[in-house]
CSV table of C-alpha atoms in Angstrom, one decimal:
chain,number,residue,atom,x,y,z
L,6,MET,CA,92.2,72.5,103.4
L,7,VAL,CA,90.5,75.9,103.8
L,8,GLY,CA,91.1,75.8,107.5
L,9,ASN,CA,94.8,75.0,107.0
L,10,LEU,CA,95.1,77.9,104.5
L,11,LEU,CA,93.3,80.2,106.9
L,12,LEU,CA,95.8,79.4,109.6
L,13,ARG,CA,98.7,80.0,107.2
L,14,GLY,CA,97.1,83.3,106.2
L,15,MET,CA,96.9,84.4,109.8
L,16,LEU,CA,100.5,83.4,110.3
L,17,ALA,CA,101.6,85.4,107.3
L,18,GLY,CA,99.6,88.3,108.7
L,19,LEU,CA,101.4,87.9,112.0
L,20,ILE,CA,104.8,88.1,110.2
L,21,ALA,CA,103.7,91.1,108.2
L,22,GLY,CA,102.3,92.8,111.3
L,23,VAL,CA,105.6,92.6,113.2
L,24,LEU,CA,107.4,94.2,110.2
L,25,VAL,CA,104.7,96.9,109.8
L,26,PHE,CA,104.9,97.7,113.5
L,27,ALA,CA,108.6,98.1,113.3
L,28,PHE,CA,108.4,100.4,110.3
L,29,ALA,CA,105.6,102.5,111.7
L,30,HIS,CA,107.3,102.8,115.1
L,31,ILE,CA,110.6,103.9,113.6
L,32,PHE,CA,109.4,106.2,110.8
L,33,GLY,CA,105.8,107.1,111.6
L,34,GLU,CA,105.6,108.0,115.3
L,35,ALA,CA,108.1,110.9,115.0
L,36,LEU,CA,105.8,112.4,112.4
L,37,VAL,CA,102.8,111.9,114.7
L,38,ASP,CA,104.7,113.7,117.4
L,39,GLN,CA,105.4,116.6,115.1
L,40,ALA,CA,101.8,116.8,114.1
L,41,ILE,CA,100.6,116.8,117.7
L,42,ALA,CA,103.1,119.6,118.5
L,43,PHE,CA,101.7,121.7,115.7
L,44,GLU,CA,98.1,121.0,116.9
L,45,GLU,CA,99.0,122.1,120.4
L,46,ALA,CA,100.8,125.2,119.2
L,47,ALA,CA,97.8,126.2,117.1
L,48,ALA,CA,95.5,125.8,120.0
L,49,GLN,CA,97.7,127.9,122.3
L,50,ALA,CA,97.9,130.6,119.6
L,51,VAL,CA,94.1,131.1,119.8
L,52,GLY,CA,93.9,130.7,123.6
L,53,GLU,CA,92.3,127.2,123.6
L,54,ALA,CA,93.0,124.8,126.4
L,55,GLY,CA,94.8,121.6,125.4
L,56,GLU,CA,92.8,118.4,125.4
L,57,PRO,CA,93.5,116.1,128.3
L,58,GLU,CA,95.7,113.1,127.5
L,59,ILE,CA,93.5,110.0,128.2
L,60,VAL,CA,96.2,107.6,126.9
L,61,SER,CA,99.8,108.5,127.1
L,62,ARG,CA,101.8,108.9,123.9
L,63,ALA,CA,104.2,106.2,125.1
L,64,THR,CA,101.3,103.8,125.3
L,65,GLN,CA,99.9,104.9,122.0
L,66,ALA,CA,103.3,104.5,120.2
L,67,GLY,CA,104.1,101.2,122.0
L,68,ILE,CA,101.6,98.7,123.0
L,69,GLY,CA,98.7,100.6,121.5
L,70,LEU,CA,100.3,100.7,118.0
L,71,PHE,CA,101.5,97.1,118.3
L,72,THR,CA,98.0,95.8,119.3
L,73,GLY,CA,96.2,97.7,116.5
L,74,VAL,CA,98.7,96.7,113.8
L,75,MET,CA,98.8,93.0,114.8
L,76,ALA,CA,95.0,92.7,115.0
L,77,TYR,CA,94.6,94.3,111.6
L,78,SER,CA,97.4,92.4,109.9
L,79,ILE,CA,96.2,89.0,111.2
L,80,ALA,CA,92.6,89.7,110.2
L,81,VAL,CA,93.7,90.8,106.7
L,82,GLY,CA,95.9,87.7,106.5
L,83,GLY,CA,92.9,85.5,107.3
L,84,LEU,CA,90.8,87.3,104.6
L,85,PHE,CA,93.6,87.0,102.2
L,86,ALA,CA,93.7,83.2,102.7
L,87,LEU,CA,90.0,82.9,102.1
L,88,VAL,CA,90.2,84.8,98.9
L,89,PHE,CA,93.1,82.6,97.8
L,90,ALA,CA,91.2,79.5,98.6
L,91,PHE,CA,88.3,80.7,96.4
L,92,VAL,CA,90.6,81.9,93.5
L,93,GLN,CA,93.2,79.2,93.3
L,94,GLY,CA,92.7,77.0,90.2
L,95,ARG,CA,89.5,78.8,89.1
L,96,PHE,CA,90.8,81.8,87.2
L,97,SER,CA,94.2,80.8,86.0
L,98,ASN,CA,96.9,78.1,85.9
L,99,LEU,CA,99.2,80.0,88.2
L,100,GLY,CA,100.8,78.1,91.1
L,101,ALA,CA,100.3,79.1,94.7
L,102,ARG,CA,103.1,81.7,94.7
L,103,GLY,CA,101.9,83.3,91.5
L,104,THR,CA,98.3,83.4,92.6
L,105,SER,CA,99.2,84.9,96.0
L,106,ALA,CA,101.3,87.5,94.4
L,107,VAL,CA,98.6,88.5,92.0
L,108,ILE,CA,96.0,88.8,94.8
L,109,ALA,CA,98.4,90.9,96.9
L,110,ILE,CA,99.1,93.3,94.0
L,111,ALA,CA,95.4,93.6,93.1
L,112,ALA,CA,94.4,94.2,96.7
L,113,PHE,CA,97.1,96.8,97.2
L,114,VAL,CA,95.9,98.7,94.2
L,115,ALA,CA,92.2,98.4,94.9
L,116,VAL,CA,92.3,98.8,98.7
L,117,VAL,CA,95.2,101.2,99.2
L,118,ILE,CA,96.3,103.1,96.1
L,119,VAL,CA,92.9,104.0,94.5
L,120,PRO,CA,91.2,105.2,97.7
L,121,SER,CA,94.4,107.1,98.7
L,122,ILE,CA,94.4,109.0,95.4
L,123,LYS,CA,91.1,110.6,96.3
L,124,TYR,CA,91.3,110.6,100.1
L,125,PRO,CA,94.9,110.3,101.3
L,126,ALA,CA,95.9,109.6,104.9
L,127,ASN,CA,96.3,112.6,107.2
L,128,PRO,CA,98.2,113.1,110.4
L,129,PRO,CA,96.8,114.7,113.6
L,130,ALA,CA,95.9,118.4,113.2
L,131,VAL,CA,94.7,117.9,109.7
L,132,GLY,CA,91.0,117.7,109.3
L,133,ASN,CA,87.9,119.3,111.0
L,134,PRO,CA,86.6,117.1,113.9
L,135,ASP,CA,83.1,118.0,112.8
L,136,THR,CA,83.6,116.3,109.4
L,137,ILE,CA,85.3,113.1,110.6
L,138,GLY,CA,82.1,111.1,110.1
L,139,ILE,CA,81.6,112.1,106.5
L,140,ARG,CA,85.3,111.8,105.7
L,141,THR,CA,85.3,108.2,107.0
L,142,GLU,CA,82.2,107.3,105.1
L,143,LEU,CA,83.6,108.7,101.8
L,144,PHE,CA,86.9,106.8,102.3
L,145,PHE,CA,85.2,103.5,102.9
L,146,LEU,CA,82.8,104.1,100.1
L,147,MET,CA,85.8,104.6,97.8
L,148,ILE,CA,87.2,101.3,99.0
L,149,VAL,CA,84.0,99.4,98.3
L,150,VAL,CA,83.6,101.0,94.9
L,151,SER,CA,87.2,100.1,94.0
L,152,ILE,CA,86.8,96.5,95.1
L,153,ALA,CA,83.5,96.1,93.3
L,154,ALA,CA,85.0,97.6,90.2
L,155,LEU,CA,87.9,95.2,90.4
L,156,VAL,CA,85.7,92.2,90.6
L,157,ALA,CA,83.6,93.5,87.7
L,158,ALA,CA,86.8,94.0,85.7
L,159,ILE,CA,87.9,90.5,86.3
L,160,ALA,CA,84.5,89.1,85.2
L,161,PHE,CA,84.7,91.3,82.1
L,162,ALA,CA,88.1,90.0,81.3
L,163,ARG,CA,87.0,86.4,81.6
L,164,ARG,CA,84.1,87.1,79.2
L,165,LEU,CA,86.4,88.7,76.6
L,166,THR,CA,89.2,86.0,76.8
L,167,PRO,CA,87.7,83.4,74.5
L,168,ARG,CA,87.4,86.0,71.7
L,169,PHE,CA,90.3,88.3,72.2
L,170,GLY,CA,92.9,86.3,74.3
L,171,VAL,CA,94.2,86.8,77.8
L,172,TRP,CA,96.4,89.8,77.3
L,173,ASN,CA,94.0,91.9,75.2
L,174,SER,CA,91.2,91.1,77.6
L,175,ALA,CA,93.2,92.0,80.6
L,176,ILE,CA,94.2,95.3,79.0
L,177,ALA,CA,90.6,96.1,78.1
L,178,ALA,CA,89.4,95.2,81.6
L,179,GLY,CA,92.1,97.3,83.2
L,180,LEU,CA,91.3,100.3,81.1
L,181,ALA,CA,87.6,99.9,82.0
L,182,TYR,CA,88.5,99.7,85.7
L,183,VAL,CA,90.6,102.9,85.6
L,184,ALA,CA,87.9,104.8,83.7
L,185,PHE,CA,85.2,103.8,86.1
L,186,VAL,CA,87.1,104.5,89.3
L,187,GLY,CA,88.3,107.8,87.7
L,188,LEU,CA,84.7,108.8,87.1
L,189,VAL,CA,83.7,107.9,90.6
L,190,GLN,CA,86.5,109.9,92.1
L,191,TYR,CA,85.6,112.9,89.9
L,192,LEU,CA,82.0,112.7,91.1
L,193,LEU,CA,82.7,112.3,94.8
L,194,PRO,CA,83.2,115.5,96.8
L,195,PRO,CA,86.8,116.6,97.5
L,196,ILE,CA,88.1,117.1,101.0
L,197,ASN,CA,90.8,119.7,101.6
L,198,GLU,CA,91.1,120.6,105.3
L,199,VAL,CA,94.9,121.0,105.6
L,200,PRO,CA,95.8,124.2,107.5
L,201,GLU,CA,97.5,126.8,105.4
L,202,ASN,CA,100.6,126.9,107.5
L,203,TYR,CA,100.9,123.2,108.0
L,204,SER,CA,104.3,121.7,107.2
L,205,ALA,CA,104.2,120.2,103.6
L,206,ALA,CA,107.2,118.0,104.4
L,207,VAL,CA,105.5,116.4,107.5
L,208,LEU,CA,102.3,115.9,105.5
L,209,TRP,CA,104.2,114.3,102.5
L,210,ARG,CA,106.3,112.1,104.8
L,211,PHE,CA,103.2,110.9,106.8
L,212,ARG,CA,101.4,110.0,103.6
L,213,THR,CA,104.3,108.2,102.1
L,214,THR,CA,104.9,106.4,105.4
L,215,SER,CA,101.3,105.3,105.4
L,216,ILE,CA,101.7,103.9,101.9
L,217,GLY,CA,104.9,102.2,102.9
L,218,MET,CA,103.2,100.4,105.8
L,219,HIS,CA,100.7,98.9,103.3
L,220,VAL,CA,103.5,98.0,100.9
L,221,ILE,CA,105.1,96.0,103.6
L,222,LEU,CA,101.8,94.4,104.6
L,223,TRP,CA,100.7,93.3,101.2
L,224,GLY,CA,104.2,92.5,100.0
L,225,VAL,CA,104.9,90.2,102.9
L,226,LEU,CA,101.4,88.6,102.7
L,227,GLY,CA,101.9,87.9,99.0
L,228,MET,CA,105.3,86.3,99.5
L,229,ALA,CA,104.9,84.6,102.8
L,230,PHE,CA,101.5,83.2,102.3
L,231,GLY,CA,102.5,82.1,98.8
L,232,ALA,CA,105.4,80.1,100.2
L,233,LEU,CA,103.3,78.6,103.0
L,234,ALA,CA,100.4,77.7,100.8
L,235,GLU,CA,102.6,76.2,98.1
L,236,ARG,CA,104.2,73.9,100.7
L,237,LYS,CA,100.9,72.9,102.1
L,238,LEU,CA,99.3,72.2,98.7
L,239,GLY,CA,102.4,70.3,97.6
L,240,VAL,CA,102.3,68.0,100.6
L,241,ALA,CA,98.6,67.5,100.1
L,242,ALA,CA,99.2,66.6,96.5
L,243,LYS,CA,101.9,64.1,97.4
L,244,LEU,CA,99.6,62.5,100.0
L,245,ARG,CA,96.8,62.1,97.4
L,246,GLY,CA,99.3,60.5,95.0
L,247,ARG,CA,100.4,58.0,97.6
L,248,ALA,CA,96.9,57.1,98.7
L,249,PRO,CA,96.0,53.5,97.8
L,250,ALA,CA,93.4,53.0,95.1
L,251,PHE,CA,90.4,50.8,95.9
L,252,HIS,CA,88.5,49.0,93.2
């Protein structure tokens, strides 16, 4: 069953990847071109030579973007299915669609929204090349902290449920999660390397487009996988019901 769910998760990831690629290609690549043009103009203004183009922009915006998005989406779809296989039936009485939707929403908040509040996505020309290592480490640290805090909040809610009920426990755990990640974000060092004359409109549109790509990914995963898993689990249940009993 886990293997069947894994295949369905990867299929849902494939579907999501196609839609994410289309969205990124239509709405994101023009912003990348504007950012690159700004970077080149800034380099020319100080007399620096432009960096050689190892991979053409056409390749980056086409097959390169498609390959990266599809590989990421399919991998995330597989992980999504494994989480679903572990969660389903253990933490609630929700059906396959409901469980899939809850996982997608929780993952979107923990993996995308919370880290992006502290360290939002930046287009080319934003950020010092010398600090890319520490910036990457801090971003992934924020993701790990957010996921760990979410798991702890779920465990906390389960401990409170017998005494305070589902809703009160969920609210208390949610507040604890927000307070903890807020404290971590306050303690982690800020990063502000946006050039003073950089276009605020391009920066804003790039960041919202990045969030939009994740909305599509997690939204499609939650809905598509939920439908695929519900069908598979329903068929499996019917087959068990029809199986002859041996005494």
